[in-house]
CSV table of N, CA and C in Angstrom, one decimal:
chain,number,residue,atom,x,y,z
A,217,MET,N,99.2,77.5,90.1
A,217,MET,CA,97.8,78.0,90.2
A,217,MET,C,97.8,79.5,90.0
A,218,ASN,N,96.9,80.0,89.2
A,218,ASN,CA,96.9,81.5,89.0
A,218,ASN,C,96.1,82.1,90.1
A,219,LYS,N,96.2,83.5,90.2
A,219,LYS,CA,95.6,84.3,91.2
A,219,LYS,C,94.1,84.1,91.3
A,220,ALA,N,93.5,84.0,90.1
A,220,ALA,CA,92.0,83.9,90.1
A,220,ALA,C,91.6,82.5,90.7
A,221,MET,N,92.3,81.5,90.3
A,221,MET,CA,92.0,80.2,90.8
A,221,MET,C,92.2,80.1,92.3
A,222,MET,N,93.3,80.7,92.8
A,222,MET,CA,93.6,80.7,94.2
A,222,MET,C,92.5,81.5,95.0
A,223,ASN,N,92.1,82.6,94.5
A,223,ASN,CA,91.0,83.4,95.2
A,223,ASN,C,89.7,82.6,95.2
A,224,GLU,N,89.4,82.0,94.1
A,224,GLU,CA,88.1,81.2,94.0
A,224,GLU,C,88.2,80.1,95.0
A,225,GLU,N,89.3,79.4,95.1
A,225,GLU,CA,89.5,78.3,96.0
A,225,GLU,C,89.4,78.7,97.4
A,226,LYS,N,90.1,79.8,97.8
A,226,LYS,CA,90.2,80.3,99.1
A,226,LYS,C,88.9,80.9,99.6
A,227,MET,N,88.2,81.6,98.8
A,227,MET,CA,87.0,82.4,99.2
A,227,MET,C,85.7,81.8,98.7
A,228,GLY,N,85.8,80.8,97.9
A,228,GLY,CA,84.5,80.3,97.4
A,228,GLY,C,83.8,81.2,96.4
A,229,MET,N,84.5,82.1,95.8
A,229,MET,CA,83.9,83.1,94.9
A,229,MET,C,84.7,83.2,93.6
A,230,LYS,N,84.0,83.6,92.6
A,230,LYS,CA,84.7,83.9,91.3
A,230,LYS,C,85.5,85.2,91.4
A,231,ASP,N,86.6,85.3,90.6
A,231,ASP,CA,87.4,86.4,90.6
A,231,ASP,C,86.7,87.7,90.4
A,232,GLU,N,85.7,87.7,89.5
A,232,GLU,CA,85.0,89.0,89.2
A,232,GLU,C,84.2,89.5,90.5
A,233,SER,N,83.7,88.5,91.2
A,233,SER,CA,83.0,88.9,92.5
A,233,SER,C,84.0,89.5,93.5
A,234,ILE,N,85.1,88.8,93.6
A,234,ILE,CA,86.2,89.3,94.5
A,234,ILE,C,86.7,90.7,94.1
A,235,MET,N,86.8,90.9,92.8
A,235,MET,CA,87.3,92.2,92.4
A,235,MET,C,86.3,93.3,92.7
A,236,GLU,N,85.0,93.0,92.6
A,236,GLU,CA,84.0,94.0,93.0
A,236,GLU,C,84.1,94.3,94.5
A,237,ILE,N,84.3,93.3,95.3
A,237,ILE,CA,84.4,93.5,96.7
A,237,ILE,C,85.7,94.3,97.0
A,238,VAL,N,86.8,93.9,96.4
A,238,VAL,CA,88.1,94.6,96.6
A,238,VAL,C,87.9,96.1,96.2
A,239,ASP,N,87.3,96.4,95.1
A,239,ASP,CA,87.1,97.8,94.7
A,239,ASP,C,86.3,98.5,95.8
A,240,ALA,N,85.2,97.9,96.3
A,240,ALA,CA,84.4,98.6,97.3
A,240,ALA,C,85.2,98.7,98.6
A,241,LEU,N,86.0,97.7,98.9
A,241,LEU,CA,86.8,97.8,100.2
A,241,LEU,C,87.9,98.9,100.0
A,242,ASN,N,88.4,99.1,98.8
A,242,ASN,CA,89.4,100.1,98.7
A,242,ASN,C,88.8,101.5,98.8
A,243,ILE,N,87.5,101.7,98.4
A,243,ILE,CA,86.8,102.9,98.6
A,243,ILE,C,86.6,103.2,100.1
A,244,THR,N,86.2,102.1,100.8
A,244,THR,CA,86.1,102.2,102.2
A,244,THR,C,87.4,102.5,102.9
A,245,LEU,N,88.5,101.9,102.5
A,245,LEU,CA,89.8,102.1,103.0
A,245,LEU,C,90.2,103.6,102.8
A,246,ALA,N,89.9,104.1,101.6
A,246,ALA,CA,90.3,105.5,101.2
A,246,ALA,C,89.5,106.4,102.2
A,247,ASN,N,88.2,106.2,102.3
A,247,ASN,CA,87.4,107.1,103.2
A,247,ASN,C,87.9,107.0,104.7
A,248,LEU,N,88.2,105.8,105.1
A,248,LEU,CA,88.7,105.7,106.5
A,248,LEU,C,90.0,106.4,106.7
A,249,ASN,N,90.9,106.4,105.7
A,249,ASN,CA,92.2,107.1,105.8
A,249,ASN,C,92.0,108.6,105.8
A,250,ILE,N,91.1,109.1,104.9
A,250,ILE,CA,90.8,110.5,104.9
A,250,ILE,C,90.2,110.9,106.2
A,251,LEU,N,89.3,110.1,106.7
A,251,LEU,CA,88.7,110.4,108.0
A,251,LEU,C,89.7,110.4,109.1
A,252,TYR,N,90.6,109.5,109.1
A,252,TYR,CA,91.7,109.4,110.1
A,252,TYR,C,92.5,110.7,110.2
A,253,VAL,N,92.9,111.2,109.0
A,253,VAL,CA,93.6,112.5,109.0
A,253,VAL,C,92.7,113.6,109.4
A,254,LYS,N,91.5,113.6,109.0
A,254,LYS,CA,90.6,114.7,109.3
A,254,LYS,C,90.3,114.8,110.8
A,255,LEU,N,90.1,113.6,111.4
A,255,LEU,CA,89.9,113.6,112.9
A,255,LEU,C,91.1,114.1,113.6
A,256,HIS,N,92.3,113.8,113.2
A,256,HIS,CA,93.5,114.4,113.8
A,256,HIS,C,93.5,115.9,113.6
A,257,ASN,N,93.1,116.4,112.5
A,257,ASN,CA,93.0,117.8,112.2
A,257,ASN,C,92.1,118.4,113.2
A,258,PHE,N,90.9,117.9,113.4
A,258,PHE,CA,89.9,118.4,114.4
A,258,PHE,C,90.5,118.3,115.8
A,259,HIS,N,91.1,117.2,116.1
A,259,HIS,CA,91.7,117.0,117.5
A,259,HIS,C,92.7,118.1,117.8
A,260,TRP,N,93.5,118.5,116.8
A,260,TRP,CA,94.5,119.5,117.0
A,260,TRP,C,94.0,120.9,117.0
A,261,ASN,N,92.9,121.2,116.2
A,261,ASN,CA,92.5,122.5,115.9
A,261,ASN,C,91.2,122.9,116.5
A,262,VAL,N,90.5,122.1,117.3
A,262,VAL,CA,89.3,122.5,117.9
A,262,VAL,C,89.6,123.5,119.0
A,263,VAL,N,88.7,124.5,119.1
A,263,VAL,CA,88.9,125.6,120.0
A,263,VAL,C,87.6,126.0,120.6
A,264,GLY,N,87.6,126.7,121.7
A,264,GLY,CA,86.4,127.3,122.3
A,264,GLY,C,85.7,126.4,123.3
A,265,MET,N,84.4,126.7,123.5
A,265,MET,CA,83.6,125.9,124.4
A,265,MET,C,83.5,124.5,123.8
A,266,GLY,N,83.6,123.5,124.6
A,266,GLY,CA,83.5,122.2,124.1
A,266,GLY,C,84.8,121.6,123.7
A,267,PHE,N,85.9,122.4,123.9
A,267,PHE,CA,87.2,121.9,123.5
A,267,PHE,C,87.6,120.6,124.2
A,268,PHE,N,87.5,120.5,125.5
A,268,PHE,CA,87.9,119.3,126.2
A,268,PHE,C,87.2,118.1,125.8
A,269,ASP,N,85.8,118.2,125.7
A,269,ASP,CA,85.0,117.1,125.2
A,269,ASP,C,85.4,116.6,123.8
A,270,MET,N,85.5,117.6,122.9
A,270,MET,CA,85.7,117.2,121.5
A,270,MET,C,87.1,116.8,121.3
A,271,HIS,N,88.1,117.4,122.0
A,271,HIS,CA,89.5,117.0,121.9
A,271,HIS,C,89.6,115.5,122.3
A,272,ALA,N,89.0,115.1,123.4
A,272,ALA,CA,89.0,113.7,123.8
A,272,ALA,C,88.3,112.8,122.8
A,273,LYS,N,87.1,113.2,122.4
A,273,LYS,CA,86.3,112.4,121.5
A,273,LYS,C,86.9,112.2,120.2
A,274,THR,N,87.6,113.2,119.6
A,274,THR,CA,88.2,113.0,118.3
A,274,THR,C,89.4,112.0,118.4
A,275,GLN,N,90.1,112.0,119.5
A,275,GLN,CA,91.2,111.0,119.7
A,275,GLN,C,90.6,109.6,119.8
A,276,GLU,N,89.5,109.5,120.6
A,276,GLU,CA,88.9,108.2,120.7
A,276,GLU,C,88.4,107.7,119.3
A,277,LEU,N,87.9,108.6,118.5
A,277,LEU,CA,87.4,108.2,117.1
A,277,LEU,C,88.6,107.9,116.2
A,278,TYR,N,89.6,108.7,116.2
A,278,TYR,CA,90.7,108.3,115.2
A,278,TYR,C,91.4,107.1,115.6
A,279,GLU,N,91.5,106.8,116.9
A,279,GLU,CA,92.1,105.5,117.4
A,279,GLU,C,91.3,104.3,116.9
A,280,HIS,N,90.0,104.4,117.0
A,280,HIS,CA,89.1,103.4,116.5
A,280,HIS,C,89.1,103.3,115.0
A,281,VAL,N,89.1,104.4,114.3
A,281,VAL,CA,89.2,104.4,112.8
A,281,VAL,C,90.5,103.7,112.4
A,282,ALA,N,91.6,103.9,113.1
A,282,ALA,CA,92.9,103.3,112.7
A,282,ALA,C,92.8,101.8,112.8
A,283,GLU,N,92.1,101.3,113.8
A,283,GLU,CA,91.9,99.8,113.8
A,283,GLU,C,91.0,99.3,112.7
A,284,MET,N,90.0,100.1,112.4
A,284,MET,CA,89.1,99.7,111.3
A,284,MET,C,89.9,99.7,109.9
A,285,LEU,N,90.6,100.7,109.7
A,285,LEU,CA,91.3,100.8,108.4
A,285,LEU,C,92.3,99.7,108.2
A,286,ASP,N,93.0,99.3,109.3
A,286,ASP,CA,93.9,98.2,109.3
A,286,ASP,C,93.2,96.9,108.9
A,287,GLY,N,92.0,96.7,109.5
A,287,GLY,CA,91.2,95.5,109.3
A,287,GLY,C,90.7,95.4,107.8
A,288,VAL,N,90.4,96.6,107.2
A,288,VAL,CA,89.9,96.6,105.8
A,288,VAL,C,91.1,96.3,104.9
A,289,ALA,N,92.3,96.9,105.2
A,289,ALA,CA,93.5,96.6,104.4
A,289,ALA,C,93.8,95.2,104.4
A,290,GLU,N,93.8,94.6,105.6
A,290,GLU,CA,94.1,93.2,105.8
A,290,GLU,C,93.1,92.3,105.1
A,291,LYS,N,91.8,92.7,105.0
A,291,LYS,CA,90.8,91.9,104.3
A,291,LYS,C,91.1,91.9,102.8
A,292,ILE,N,91.5,93.1,102.3
A,292,ILE,CA,91.9,93.2,100.9
A,292,ILE,C,93.1,92.2,100.6
A,293,ARG,N,94.0,92.2,101.5
A,293,ARG,CA,95.2,91.2,101.3
A,293,ARG,C,94.7,89.8,101.4
A,294,MET,N,93.7,89.5,102.2
A,294,MET,CA,93.2,88.1,102.3
A,294,MET,C,92.6,87.7,101.0
A,295,TYR,N,92.1,88.7,100.2
A,295,TYR,CA,91.5,88.4,98.9
A,295,TYR,C,92.6,88.3,97.8
A,296,GLY,N,93.8,88.5,98.2
A,296,GLY,CA,94.9,88.3,97.3
A,296,GLY,C,95.3,89.6,96.5
A,297,TYR,N,94.9,90.7,97.0
A,297,TYR,CA,95.2,92.0,96.3
A,297,TYR,C,95.9,93.0,97.3
A,298,ASN,N,96.5,94.0,96.7
A,298,ASN,CA,97.2,95.0,97.5
A,298,ASN,C,96.2,96.1,97.7
A,299,PRO,N,96.1,96.6,99.0
A,299,PRO,CA,95.2,97.7,99.2
A,299,PRO,C,95.8,99.0,98.7
A,300,LEU,N,95.0,100.0,98.4
A,300,LEU,CA,95.5,101.3,98.1
A,300,LEU,C,96.3,101.8,99.3
A,301,ALA,N,97.4,102.5,99.0
A,301,ALA,CA,98.3,102.9,100.1
A,301,ALA,C,98.9,104.3,99.9
A,302,SER,N,98.2,105.2,99.3
A,302,SER,CA,98.8,106.6,99.2
A,302,SER,C,97.6,107.6,99.4
A,303,MET,N,98.0,108.7,99.9
A,303,MET,CA,97.0,109.8,100.1
A,303,MET,C,96.4,110.2,98.7
A,304,GLN,N,97.3,110.2,97.7
A,304,GLN,CA,96.8,110.5,96.3
A,304,GLN,C,95.7,109.6,95.9
A,305,SER,N,95.9,108.3,96.1
A,305,SER,CA,94.9,107.3,95.7
A,305,SER,C,93.6,107.4,96.6
A,306,TYR,N,93.8,107.7,97.8
A,306,TYR,CA,92.6,107.8,98.7
A,306,TYR,C,91.8,109.0,98.3
A,307,LEU,N,92.4,110.1,98.0
A,307,LEU,CA,91.7,111.3,97.6
A,307,LEU,C,91.0,111.2,96.2
A,308,LYS,N,91.6,110.3,95.4
A,308,LYS,CA,91.0,110.1,94.1
A,308,LYS,C,89.8,109.2,94.2
A,309,VAL,N,89.7,108.2,95.0
A,309,VAL,CA,88.6,107.3,95.0
A,309,VAL,C,87.6,107.5,96.2
A,310,GLY,N,88.1,108.2,97.2
A,310,GLY,CA,87.3,108.5,98.4
A,310,GLY,C,86.2,109.5,98.1
A,311,THR,N,85.1,109.4,99.0
A,311,THR,CA,84.0,110.3,98.9
A,311,THR,C,84.0,111.3,100.1
A,312,ILE,N,84.8,111.0,101.1
A,312,ILE,CA,85.0,111.9,102.2
A,312,ILE,C,86.0,113.0,101.7
A,313,LYS,N,85.7,114.3,102.1
A,313,LYS,CA,86.5,115.4,101.7
A,313,LYS,C,87.4,115.8,102.8
A,314,GLU,N,88.6,116.4,102.5
A,314,GLU,CA,89.5,116.9,103.5
A,314,GLU,C,88.9,118.2,104.1
A,315,ALA,N,89.5,118.5,105.3
A,315,ALA,CA,89.1,119.8,105.9
A,315,ALA,C,90.4,120.7,106.0
A,316,PRO,N,90.2,122.0,105.9
A,316,PRO,CA,91.4,122.8,106.0
A,316,PRO,C,91.9,122.8,107.5
A,317,SER,N,93.2,123.0,107.6
A,317,SER,CA,93.8,123.1,108.9
A,317,SER,C,93.7,124.5,109.5
A,318,GLU,N,92.6,124.7,110.3
A,318,GLU,CA,92.4,126.0,110.9
A,318,GLU,C,91.5,125.8,112.1
A,319,ASN,N,91.5,126.8,113.0
A,319,ASN,CA,90.7,126.7,114.2
A,319,ASN,C,89.3,126.4,113.8
A,320,ILE,N,88.6,125.6,114.6
A,320,ILE,CA,87.2,125.2,114.4
A,320,ILE,C,86.5,125.0,115.7
A,321,ASN,N,85.3,125.4,115.8
A,321,ASN,CA,84.6,125.2,117.1
A,321,ASN,C,84.0,123.7,117.2
A,322,ALA,N,83.7,123.3,118.4
A,322,ALA,CA,83.3,121.9,118.6
A,322,ALA,C,82.0,121.6,117.9
A,323,THR,N,81.0,122.5,117.9
A,323,THR,CA,79.8,122.3,117.2
A,323,THR,C,79.9,122.0,115.7
A,324,THR,N,80.8,122.8,115.1
A,324,THR,CA,81.1,122.6,113.7
A,324,THR,C,81.8,121.3,113.5
A,325,VAL,N,82.7,120.9,114.4
A,325,VAL,CA,83.3,119.6,114.3
A,325,VAL,C,82.3,118.5,114.4
A,326,ALA,N,81.4,118.6,115.3
A,326,ALA,CA,80.3,117.6,115.5
A,326,ALA,C,79.5,117.5,114.2
A,327,ASN,N,79.1,118.6,113.6
A,327,ASN,CA,78.3,118.6,112.3
A,327,ASN,C,79.1,117.9,111.2
A,328,ILE,N,80.4,118.2,111.1
A,328,ILE,CA,81.2,117.6,110.0
A,328,ILE,C,81.3,116.1,110.2
A,329,ILE,N,81.6,115.7,111.5
A,329,ILE,CA,81.8,114.3,111.8
A,329,ILE,C,80.5,113.6,111.5
A,330,GLU,N,79.4,114.2,111.9
A,330,GLU,CA,78.1,113.5,111.6
A,330,GLU,C,77.9,113.3,110.1
A,331,GLU,N,78.2,114.3,109.3
A,331,GLU,CA,78.0,114.2,107.9
A,331,GLU,C,78.9,113.2,107.3
A,332,ASP,N,80.2,113.1,107.8
A,332,ASP,CA,81.1,112.2,107.3
A,332,ASP,C,80.8,110.7,107.7
A,333,PHE,N,80.3,110.6,108.9
A,333,PHE,CA,79.9,109.3,109.3
A,333,PHE,C,78.6,108.8,108.6
A,334,GLU,N,77.7,109.7,108.2
A,334,GLU,CA,76.6,109.3,107.4
A,334,GLU,C,77.1,108.9,106.0
A,335,GLU,N,78.1,109.6,105.5
A,335,GLU,CA,78.7,109.2,104.2
A,335,GLU,C,79.3,107.8,104.3
A,336,MET,N,80.0,107.5,105.4
A,336,MET,CA,80.6,106.2,105.6
A,336,MET,C,79.5,105.1,105.6
A,337,LEU,N,78.3,105.4,106.3
A,337,LEU,CA,77.2,104.5,106.3
A,337,LEU,C,76.7,104.2,104.9
A,338,ILE,N,76.6,105.2,104.0
A,338,ILE,CA,76.2,105.0,102.7
A,338,ILE,C,77.1,104.0,102.0
A,339,GLY,N,78.4,104.2,102.1
A,339,GLY,CA,79.4,103.3,101.5
A,339,GLY,C,79.4,101.9,102.0
A,340,LEU,N,79.2,101.8,103.3
A,340,LEU,CA,79.1,100.5,104.0
A,340,LEU,C,77.9,99.7,103.6
A,341,LYS,N,76.8,100.4,103.4
A,341,LYS,CA,75.5,99.8,102.9
A,341,LYS,C,75.7,99.3,101.5
A,342,GLU,N,76.4,100.0,100.7
A,342,GLU,CA,76.7,99.6,99.3
A,342,GLU,C,77.6,98.3,99.3
A,343,LEU,N,78.6,98.4,100.2
A,343,LEU,CA,79.5,97.2,100.3
A,343,LEU,C,78.8,96.0,100.9
A,344,ASP,N,77.9,96.2,101.8
A,344,ASP,CA,77.1,95.2,102.4
A,344,ASP,C,76.2,94.5,101.3
A,345,GLU,N,75.7,95.3,100.4
A,345,GLU,CA,74.9,94.7,99.3
A,345,GLU,C,75.7,93.8,98.4
A,346,ILE,N,76.9,94.1,98.2
A,346,ILE,CA,77.8,93.3,97.4
A,346,ILE,C,78.2,92.1,98.2
A,347,ALA,N,78.5,92.3,99.5
A,347,ALA,CA,79.1,91.2,100.3
A,347,ALA,C,78.0,90.2,100.8
A,348,LYS,N,76.8,90.5,100.9
A,348,LYS,CA,75.8,89.6,101.5
A,348,LYS,C,75.5,88.4,100.6
A,349,ASP,N,75.9,88.4,99.4
A,349,ASP,CA,75.8,87.2,98.6
A,349,ASP,C,77.0,86.3,98.6
A,350,THR,N,78.0,86.7,99.4
A,350,THR,CA,79.2,85.9,99.5
A,350,THR,C,79.1,84.9,100.7
A,351,LEU,N,80.1,84.1,100.8
A,351,LEU,CA,80.2,83.1,101.9
A,351,LEU,C,81.1,83.7,103.0
A,352,ASP,N,81.6,84.9,102.8
A,352,ASP,CA,82.5,85.5,103.7
A,352,ASP,C,81.9,86.1,104.9
A,353,GLU,N,81.6,85.3,105.9
A,353,GLU,CA,80.9,85.8,107.1
A,353,GLU,C,81.8,86.8,107.9
A,354,CYS,N,83.1,86.7,107.8
A,354,CYS,CA,83.9,87.7,108.5
A,354,CYS,C,83.8,89.0,107.9
A,355,LEU,N,83.7,89.1,106.6
A,355,LEU,CA,83.5,90.4,105.9
A,355,LEU,C,82.1,91.0,106.3
A,356,ILE,N,81.1,90.2,106.3
A,356,ILE,CA,79.8,90.6,106.6
A,356,ILE,C,79.7,91.1,108.0
A,357,ASN,N,80.4,90.4,109.0
A,357,ASN,CA,80.4,90.9,110.4
A,357,ASN,C,81.2,92.2,110.5
A,358,MET,N,82.3,92.3,109.8
A,358,MET,CA,83.2,93.5,109.8
A,358,MET,C,82.3,94.7,109.4
A,359,ILE,N,81.6,94.5,108.3
A,359,ILE,CA,80.7,95.6,107.8
A,359,ILE,C,79.7,96.0,108.9
A,360,ALA,N,79.0,95.0,109.4
A,360,ALA,CA,78.0,95.2,110.5
A,360,ALA,C,78.6,95.9,111.7
A,361,ASP,N,79.7,95.5,112.1
A,361,ASP,CA,80.4,96.2,113.3
A,361,ASP,C,80.7,97.6,112.9
A,362,SER,N,81.2,97.9,111.7
A,362,SER,CA,81.5,99.2,111.3
A,362,SER,C,80.3,100.1,111.2
A,363,MET,N,79.2,99.5,110.7
A,363,MET,CA,77.9,100.3,110.6
A,363,MET,C,77.4,100.7,112.0
A,364,CYS,N,77.5,99.7,113.0
A,364,CYS,CA,77.1,100.0,114.3
A,364,CYS,C,77.9,101.1,114.9
A,365,PHE,N,79.3,101.1,114.7
A,365,PHE,CA,80.1,102.2,115.2
A,365,PHE,C,79.7,103.5,114.7
A,366,PHE,N,79.5,103.6,113.4
A,366,PHE,CA,79.1,104.9,112.8
A,366,PHE,C,77.8,105.4,113.2
A,367,GLU,N,76.8,104.5,113.3
A,367,GLU,CA,75.4,104.8,113.7
A,367,GLU,C,75.5,105.4,115.1
A,368,LYS,N,76.2,104.7,116.0
A,368,LYS,CA,76.2,105.1,117.4
A,368,LYS,C,76.9,106.5,117.5
A,369,ASN,N,77.9,106.7,116.8
A,369,ASN,CA,78.6,108.0,116.9
A,369,ASN,C,77.9,109.2,116.1
A,370,ILE,N,77.1,108.8,115.2
A,370,ILE,CA,76.2,109.9,114.6
A,370,ILE,C,75.2,110.3,115.7
A,371,TRP,N,74.7,109.4,116.4
A,371,TRP,CA,73.8,109.7,117.6
A,371,TRP,C,74.5,110.5,118.6
A,372,ILE,N,75.7,110.2,118.9
A,372,ILE,CA,76.5,110.9,119.9
A,372,ILE,C,76.8,112.3,119.5
A,373,MET,N,77.1,112.5,118.2
A,373,MET,CA,77.4,113.9,117.7
A,373,MET,C,76.1,114.7,117.7
A,374,ASN,N,75.0,114.1,117.4
A,374,ASN,CA,73.7,114.7,117.4
A,374,ASN,C,73.3,115.2,118.8
A,375,ALA,N,73.6,114.3,119.8
A,375,ALA,CA,73.3,114.6,121.2
A,375,ALA,C,74.2,115.7,121.7
A,376,TYR,N,75.4,115.7,121.3
A,376,TYR,CA,76.4,116.7,121.7
A,376,TYR,C,75.9,118.1,121.3
A,377,LYS,N,75.4,118.2,120.1
A,377,LYS,CA,74.9,119.5,119.5
A,377,LYS,C,73.7,120.0,120.2
A,378,THR,N,72.9,119.2,120.9
A,378,THR,CA,71.7,119.6,121.6
A,378,THR,C,71.9,120.0,123.0
A,379,ARG,N,73.1,120.0,123.5
A,379,ARG,CA,73.3,120.4,124.9
A,379,ARG,C,73.2,121.8,125.2
């Protein structure tokens, strides 16, 4: 049995639909990996007022993002494909940009995280549009859970900046 027939049989979808989902998942995976590194950068380099709060918050965020990116990569494997797995490929397809390794204040960190999380929401909404016509309820739920995480943390970053 060829790969396309196996995918169609396993997921109830044609291979073209699966490939569209896999491509969108790989973009999500790329963005999550860039975000993971960027959150570490902020965790290590945040300085000044708000250091303690933002140092702890960025650790909480990168730990959660690590779980998310693992789930996305495993979902790609479930579709019968290999996930992207290099920084070069992440930077090529991702829409999240790296940040320089330099001292940064907590308010600037909050602004950048808020912008990046909004970018993640845009990508997840696009993925959701593709996924909603599938029979893959686990994928749909994974997208919804991810959207809730990013929406909540956009609110948190916004609230942090108003203190």
